Amino acid sequence: MEALAGIKHVIAIASGKGGVGKSTTTVNLALALAKEGYKVGVLDADIYGPSIPIMLGLSDFTPQAVGEKQMTAANAYGIVAQSIGFIIKSEDAAVWRGPMAAGALTQLINETQWPELDYLIVDLPPGTGDIQLTLSQKIPLTGAIIVTTPQDIALADARKGINMFQKVNVPILGLIENMSFHICSNCDHKEHIFGTDGGKRTAEKYLIPFLGAIPLHVQVREAMDSGQPLIVSDPDSAFSELYQEVARKTIVEVASQQNSSVSISISDDE
Ligand SMILES: Nc1ncnc2c1ncn2[C@@H]1O[C@H](COP(=O)(O)OP(=O)(O)OP(=O)(O)O)[C@@H](O)[C@H]1O
């Protein structure tokens, strides 16, 4: 698989279960990496429910053709974005089988006029079936980040995701526990609606880095629905600071992956 010209690292955001906050994580991680000073892009590969256009306030964007074989990406809040949702209706894509979805997505990734990027964050469709497997093999991934809630059924699916990436030799950069606990907007009371520390324990069990625990908060949902993520509209909030921490840990994990692959290739040459 060829690396993408001008893009240093491609990171897949994956979850076994739907609705656990994969797209929310993709957008916030991308914005947090940009705030750390990196050039960042987002690729929304979630053919069943592309929600990145709404989350970045880009619902009206349509890519323009550049020459015969390329198209423009959108710009929002200092990052670039491309989405399958800019091009086709999700009802049409919902019936695609693995090879067709993988073909459309490799075309989307290869034919977008990406600027030079340090990180391209890819929002994969939820699940661990054929489509996810094919995509993980078609896109030149540096590594994957698994998003889960602390709930048992989400964790069981997260474990399937971990196994899938291990099977195709994609390094797992870490696990993010989203909706870790609920914070009441009236009294700030903290409640573990989906259980306590399930994601953290799963990360420990599989020896993968734990990148952070993100609370369930109504402001987060409202911000994403309005296309103005909190990292942009309220950069000093506790939520934004948590994401900066996740971004910093991700940078460290990507660097350590690179170092380990360098040492493997050095020892291979010996
Ligand atoms: N930490 C959070 N606090 C509050 N709301 C959240 C949080 N994370 C996600 N949400 C909300 O939950 C819903 C689902 O999130 P999101 O679309 O990111 O999940 P997903 O895993 O990408 O879903 P899908 O399976 O459809 O791809 C969205 O309305 C989002 O705003």
PDB file of C-alpha atoms in Angstrom, residues 14 20-22 36 38 44 51 62 77 117 126 146 162-163 169 178 181 196 203-204 232 237 241 253 265:
ATOM      1  CA  ALA A  14     -13.017   3.174  14.958  1.00  0.00           C
ATOM      2  CA  VAL A  20     -20.556   5.817  20.917  1.00  0.00           C
ATOM      3  CA  GLY A  21     -19.098   9.128  19.712  1.00  0.00           C
ATOM      4  CA  LYS A  22     -16.671   8.213  16.932  1.00  0.00           C
ATOM      5  CA  GLU A  36      -1.100  21.937  19.136  1.00  0.00           C
ATOM      6  CA  TYR A  38      -0.086  20.662  13.416  1.00  0.00           C
ATOM      7  CA  ASP A  44     -15.361  11.200   6.912  1.00  0.00           C
ATOM      8  CA  SER A  51     -22.034  13.410  10.341  1.00  0.00           C
ATOM      9  CA  THR A  62     -19.867  20.800  -2.382  1.00  0.00           C
ATOM     10  CA  TYR A  77     -11.711  26.172  11.898  1.00  0.00           C
ATOM     11  CA  LEU A 117      -0.785  17.408   6.370  1.00  0.00           C
ATOM     12  CA  PRO A 126     -19.034   1.629  13.012  1.00  0.00           C
ATOM     13  CA  ILE A 146     -10.730   2.787  19.375  1.00  0.00           C
ATOM     14  CA  ILE A 162      -8.998  -4.374  18.608  1.00  0.00           C
ATOM     15  CA  ASN A 163      -8.849  -7.936  17.240  1.00  0.00           C
ATOM     16  CA  ASN A 169      -1.318  -5.518  11.516  1.00  0.00           C
ATOM     17  CA  ASN A 178     -16.363   8.523  25.649  1.00  0.00           C
ATOM     18  CA  PHE A 181     -19.664   9.802  33.184  1.00  0.00           C
ATOM     19  CA  THR A 196     -17.153   2.801  35.697  1.00  0.00           C
ATOM     20  CA  ALA A 203      -7.069  -0.889  27.528  1.00  0.00           C
ATOM     21  CA  GLU A 204      -5.059  -2.380  30.396  1.00  0.00           C
ATOM     22  CA  VAL A 232     -13.479  26.348  18.947  1.00  0.00           C
ATOM     23  CA  SER A 237     -13.477  24.718  28.945  1.00  0.00           C
ATOM     24  CA  GLU A 241      -8.567  20.810  27.914  1.00  0.00           C
ATOM     25  CA  GLU A 253       1.923   7.295  20.624  1.00  0.00           C
ATOM     26  CA  SER A 265      13.372  -2.257   9.980  1.00  0.00           C
TER      27      SER A 265
END
